[in-house]
Amino acid sequence: MALIPLLFADERQRQRRHALLRASLIGALADCALVILLVHAADQALLGLLEDRLLALFALLLALVLISRRKLLTETAADQADLHHRLRRDLLERILPIERADLDQIGVERIHAALVDDTRTVAEAVGILANLIYTGAVLLIFLAYLIGLTPPIAALIFTVLTSLSLLYLLNLRRIAALEAQGAASEARYLDALFGAIDGFKTWKLNPIRGDAFYQKGFETCRQQRLQAAIRTGQAHAAHLLWADSALLLTGALSVFLLPTLIALQSSVVVHAVVILCLLPIATIMRDLPALAHAHHASQRLTRLHEALESAARDRPGEEALPIPPVALTRAIELHAVEYCYRAASGEAGFDFGPVDLTIPAGRITFITGSNGSGRSTLIKLIAGLYRPDGGQLLIDGQPLPIAAQ
């Protein structure tokens, strides 16, 4: 699972997560003790046997609950902010060493989506995971307590919990596919948003072209993102609907049917504990989609890290070093310069060149052409943002060293 390595990446992160987990478990134990105390106090009150010492114990447990919850909430907020910053920093450190051509091949929109959305989603998983551990511990404690009261009802609840878990695992592949489609549409949507901001001046100078981009580009991406979000939401909603129905049916069987078939020590206590067992299950079912979303975001981040590291390893030539500006006195020359755009799979795509061009020093040169003619590619080659796949780029008759490019 890609999420766990990201959450426990180094010793400092592991220590913070372990402290968070301990706070979750302590809070769960305190909450369960408090609730069980209240259930027994209510049962004794009905019989007129309520003792004063229960009130003192209640006050002590309440103080422990408030202290543990405050610590848990504070630690979770700080941990989320720290992890969010670390994920963005780590991603930026992997981006800086690569070439501009590698950046374009990986996809700027993909990096935008990772920096804006995926890092935040993974950071939020800290709180989700802490809550799941807390809720799971509460559920296990109540189930253990219910086993001591009435094993048949405990077995029924355990069976329902197992069935819901299996149902979710069966739907996980379909939900993962929908999450992947949603992530791709989100990347395109963010790319359209950033494109609108980057082209703001052009939009103002040419409103007709800007409106055409809005209708054909931005609006199309928005509709695709909306449809993907709806499909993913419907899949999660269908699972939650089945889960809620199963929990309500379990509660009805435990309260109305089983007490007529088996003898209960205390119907008030048993019914209360049954309800307390069902509530954590409902909470877990609602947290699982958010955890799955964080898991898919962590997978996308991991794949992006691998792509960036691969691009950094594959850099040809020497290590780039700081150099003084190149002084141009005669001309920039391109001799049979070629460049090939490659797809993410490594297959060859659009070919540029070979180009022979001489730009004398001191002359203003305009580079014109239609869309897709290679103007931007030519300028990036001259500026050294792209490395030629063939030919030579000369400054005053001398080839540029790799570090200068």
mmCIF file with all atom_site columns, C-alpha atoms in Angstrom, residues 91-177:
data_model
loop_
_atom_site.group_PDB
_atom_site.id
_atom_site.type_symbol
_atom_site.label_atom_id
_atom_site.label_alt_id
_atom_site.label_comp_id
_atom_site.label_asym_id
_atom_site.label_entity_id
_atom_site.label_seq_id
_atom_site.pdbx_PDB_ins_code
_atom_site.Cartn_x
_atom_site.Cartn_y
_atom_site.Cartn_z
_atom_site.occupancy
_atom_site.B_iso_or_equiv
_atom_site.pdbx_formal_charge
_atom_site.auth_seq_id
_atom_site.auth_comp_id
_atom_site.auth_asym_id
_atom_site.auth_atom_id
_atom_site.pdbx_PDB_model_num
ATOM 1  C CA . LEU A 1 91  ? 7.917   16.762  -4.827  1.00 0.00 ? 91  LEU A CA 1
ATOM 2  C CA . LEU A 1 92  ? 9.600   20.086  -5.599  1.00 0.00 ? 92  LEU A CA 1
ATOM 3  C CA . GLU A 1 93  ? 13.040  18.639  -4.795  1.00 0.00 ? 93  GLU A CA 1
ATOM 4  C CA . ARG A 1 94  ? 12.408  15.916  -7.388  1.00 0.00 ? 94  ARG A CA 1
ATOM 5  C CA . ILE A 1 95  ? 11.214  18.420  -10.005 1.00 0.00 ? 95  ILE A CA 1
ATOM 6  C CA . LEU A 1 96  ? 14.149  20.849  -9.869  1.00 0.00 ? 96  LEU A CA 1
ATOM 7  C CA . PRO A 1 97  ? 16.923  18.512  -11.183 1.00 0.00 ? 97  PRO A CA 1
ATOM 8  C CA . ILE A 1 98  ? 15.079  17.366  -14.340 1.00 0.00 ? 98  ILE A CA 1
ATOM 9  C CA . GLU A 1 99  ? 15.109  18.880  -17.839 1.00 0.00 ? 99  GLU A CA 1
ATOM 10 C CA . ARG A 1 100 ? 12.286  21.030  -19.181 1.00 0.00 ? 100 ARG A CA 1
ATOM 11 C CA . ALA A 1 101 ? 11.640  18.414  -21.878 1.00 0.00 ? 101 ALA A CA 1
ATOM 12 C CA . ASP A 1 102 ? 11.188  15.755  -19.169 1.00 0.00 ? 102 ASP A CA 1
ATOM 13 C CA . LEU A 1 103 ? 8.813   18.070  -17.337 1.00 0.00 ? 103 LEU A CA 1
ATOM 14 C CA . ASP A 1 104 ? 6.705   18.496  -20.474 1.00 0.00 ? 104 ASP A CA 1
ATOM 15 C CA . GLN A 1 105 ? 6.751   14.756  -21.127 1.00 0.00 ? 105 GLN A CA 1
ATOM 16 C CA . ILE A 1 106 ? 5.611   13.888  -17.590 1.00 0.00 ? 106 ILE A CA 1
ATOM 17 C CA . GLY A 1 107 ? 2.884   16.535  -17.830 1.00 0.00 ? 107 GLY A CA 1
ATOM 18 C CA . VAL A 1 108 ? 2.673   19.924  -16.168 1.00 0.00 ? 108 VAL A CA 1
ATOM 19 C CA . GLU A 1 109 ? -1.022  19.380  -15.450 1.00 0.00 ? 109 GLU A CA 1
ATOM 20 C CA . ARG A 1 110 ? -0.156  16.125  -13.669 1.00 0.00 ? 110 ARG A CA 1
ATOM 21 C CA . ILE A 1 111 ? 2.333   17.950  -11.441 1.00 0.00 ? 111 ILE A CA 1
ATOM 22 C CA . HIS A 1 112 ? -0.183  20.742  -10.784 1.00 0.00 ? 112 HIS A CA 1
ATOM 23 C CA . ALA A 1 113 ? -2.775  18.177  -9.675  1.00 0.00 ? 113 ALA A CA 1
ATOM 24 C CA . ALA A 1 114 ? -0.250  16.478  -7.400  1.00 0.00 ? 114 ALA A CA 1
ATOM 25 C CA . LEU A 1 115 ? 0.881   19.734  -5.763  1.00 0.00 ? 115 LEU A CA 1
ATOM 26 C CA . VAL A 1 116 ? -2.642  21.098  -5.317  1.00 0.00 ? 116 VAL A CA 1
ATOM 27 C CA . ASP A 1 117 ? -4.827  18.061  -4.671  1.00 0.00 ? 117 ASP A CA 1
ATOM 28 C CA . ASP A 1 118 ? -2.929  14.820  -4.040  1.00 0.00 ? 118 ASP A CA 1
ATOM 29 C CA . THR A 1 119 ? -0.602  16.216  -1.359  1.00 0.00 ? 119 THR A CA 1
ATOM 30 C CA . ARG A 1 120 ? -3.566  17.681  0.534   1.00 0.00 ? 120 ARG A CA 1
ATOM 31 C CA . THR A 1 121 ? -5.563  14.450  0.253   1.00 0.00 ? 121 THR A CA 1
ATOM 32 C CA . VAL A 1 122 ? -2.690  12.342  1.589   1.00 0.00 ? 122 VAL A CA 1
ATOM 33 C CA . ALA A 1 123 ? -2.083  14.806  4.449   1.00 0.00 ? 123 ALA A CA 1
ATOM 34 C CA . GLU A 1 124 ? -5.755  14.593  5.427   1.00 0.00 ? 124 GLU A CA 1
ATOM 35 C CA . ALA A 1 125 ? -5.342  10.820  5.692   1.00 0.00 ? 125 ALA A CA 1
ATOM 36 C CA . VAL A 1 126 ? -3.532  11.391  8.997   1.00 0.00 ? 126 VAL A CA 1
ATOM 37 C CA . GLY A 1 127 ? -6.776  12.510  10.622  1.00 0.00 ? 127 GLY A CA 1
ATOM 38 C CA . ILE A 1 128 ? -8.802  9.808   8.867   1.00 0.00 ? 128 ILE A CA 1
ATOM 39 C CA . LEU A 1 129 ? -6.413  7.091   9.980   1.00 0.00 ? 129 LEU A CA 1
ATOM 40 C CA . ALA A 1 130 ? -6.386  8.359   13.573  1.00 0.00 ? 130 ALA A CA 1
ATOM 41 C CA . ASN A 1 131 ? -10.176 8.408   13.602  1.00 0.00 ? 131 ASN A CA 1
ATOM 42 C CA . LEU A 1 132 ? -10.386 4.900   12.127  1.00 0.00 ? 132 LEU A CA 1
ATOM 43 C CA . ILE A 1 133 ? -7.998  3.552   14.765  1.00 0.00 ? 133 ILE A CA 1
ATOM 44 C CA . TYR A 1 134 ? -9.972  5.280   17.500  1.00 0.00 ? 134 TYR A CA 1
ATOM 45 C CA . THR A 1 135 ? -13.302 4.022   16.138  1.00 0.00 ? 135 THR A CA 1
ATOM 46 C CA . GLY A 1 136 ? -11.961 0.518   15.512  1.00 0.00 ? 136 GLY A CA 1
ATOM 47 C CA . ALA A 1 137 ? -10.642 0.298   19.069  1.00 0.00 ? 137 ALA A CA 1
ATOM 48 C CA . VAL A 1 138 ? -14.030 1.434   20.409  1.00 0.00 ? 138 VAL A CA 1
ATOM 49 C CA . LEU A 1 139 ? -15.772 -1.196  18.293  1.00 0.00 ? 139 LEU A CA 1
ATOM 50 C CA . LEU A 1 140 ? -13.477 -4.007  19.460  1.00 0.00 ? 140 LEU A CA 1
ATOM 51 C CA . ILE A 1 141 ? -13.928 -3.047  23.121  1.00 0.00 ? 141 ILE A CA 1
ATOM 52 C CA . PHE A 1 142 ? -17.708 -2.948  22.825  1.00 0.00 ? 142 PHE A CA 1
ATOM 53 C CA . LEU A 1 143 ? -17.734 -6.263  20.927  1.00 0.00 ? 143 LEU A CA 1
ATOM 54 C CA . ALA A 1 144 ? -15.614 -7.893  23.633  1.00 0.00 ? 144 ALA A CA 1
ATOM 55 C CA . TYR A 1 145 ? -17.963 -6.514  26.275  1.00 0.00 ? 145 TYR A CA 1
ATOM 56 C CA . LEU A 1 146 ? -20.996 -7.734  24.321  1.00 0.00 ? 146 LEU A CA 1
ATOM 57 C CA . ILE A 1 147 ? -19.483 -11.224 24.049  1.00 0.00 ? 147 ILE A CA 1
ATOM 58 C CA . GLY A 1 148 ? -19.455 -11.369 27.835  1.00 0.00 ? 148 GLY A CA 1
ATOM 59 C CA . LEU A 1 149 ? -23.102 -10.305 27.965  1.00 0.00 ? 149 LEU A CA 1
ATOM 60 C CA . THR A 1 150 ? -24.601 -12.304 25.104  1.00 0.00 ? 150 THR A CA 1
ATOM 61 C CA . PRO A 1 151 ? -22.410 -14.190 22.596  1.00 0.00 ? 151 PRO A CA 1
ATOM 62 C CA . PRO A 1 152 ? -25.192 -14.756 19.974  1.00 0.00 ? 152 PRO A CA 1
ATOM 63 C CA . ILE A 1 153 ? -25.768 -11.028 19.427  1.00 0.00 ? 153 ILE A CA 1
ATOM 64 C CA . ALA A 1 154 ? -22.023 -10.401 19.364  1.00 0.00 ? 154 ALA A CA 1
ATOM 65 C CA . ALA A 1 155 ? -21.681 -13.134 16.716  1.00 0.00 ? 155 ALA A CA 1
ATOM 66 C CA . LEU A 1 156 ? -24.436 -11.520 14.651  1.00 0.00 ? 156 LEU A CA 1
ATOM 67 C CA . ILE A 1 157 ? -22.741 -8.122  14.705  1.00 0.00 ? 157 ILE A CA 1
ATOM 68 C CA . PHE A 1 158 ? -19.372 -9.686  13.866  1.00 0.00 ? 158 PHE A CA 1
ATOM 69 C CA . THR A 1 159 ? -20.952 -11.494 10.897  1.00 0.00 ? 159 THR A CA 1
ATOM 70 C CA . VAL A 1 160 ? -22.475 -8.271  9.610   1.00 0.00 ? 160 VAL A CA 1
ATOM 71 C CA . LEU A 1 161 ? -19.139 -6.466  9.988   1.00 0.00 ? 161 LEU A CA 1
ATOM 72 C CA . THR A 1 162 ? -17.313 -9.217  8.086   1.00 0.00 ? 162 THR A CA 1
ATOM 73 C CA . SER A 1 163 ? -19.929 -9.204  5.303   1.00 0.00 ? 163 SER A CA 1
ATOM 74 C CA . LEU A 1 164 ? -19.700 -5.438  4.886   1.00 0.00 ? 164 LEU A CA 1
ATOM 75 C CA . SER A 1 165 ? -15.905 -5.638  4.726   1.00 0.00 ? 165 SER A CA 1
ATOM 76 C CA . LEU A 1 166 ? -16.025 -8.318  2.019   1.00 0.00 ? 166 LEU A CA 1
ATOM 77 C CA . LEU A 1 167 ? -18.608 -6.312  0.065   1.00 0.00 ? 167 LEU A CA 1
ATOM 78 C CA . TYR A 1 168 ? -16.366 -3.257  0.167   1.00 0.00 ? 168 TYR A CA 1
ATOM 79 C CA . LEU A 1 169 ? -13.330 -5.263  -0.968  1.00 0.00 ? 169 LEU A CA 1
ATOM 80 C CA . LEU A 1 170 ? -15.323 -6.638  -3.910  1.00 0.00 ? 170 LEU A CA 1
ATOM 81 C CA . ASN A 1 171 ? -16.273 -3.091  -4.952  1.00 0.00 ? 171 ASN A CA 1
ATOM 82 C CA . LEU A 1 172 ? -12.767 -1.743  -4.377  1.00 0.00 ? 172 LEU A CA 1
ATOM 83 C CA . ARG A 1 173 ? -11.473 -2.425  -7.916  1.00 0.00 ? 173 ARG A CA 1
ATOM 84 C CA . ARG A 1 174 ? -14.440 -0.673  -9.515  1.00 0.00 ? 174 ARG A CA 1
ATOM 85 C CA . ILE A 1 175 ? -14.071 2.280   -7.135  1.00 0.00 ? 175 ILE A CA 1
ATOM 86 C CA . ALA A 1 176 ? -10.321 2.414   -7.858  1.00 0.00 ? 176 ALA A CA 1
ATOM 87 C CA . ALA A 1 177 ? -11.020 2.635   -11.612 1.00 0.00 ? 177 ALA A CA 1
#
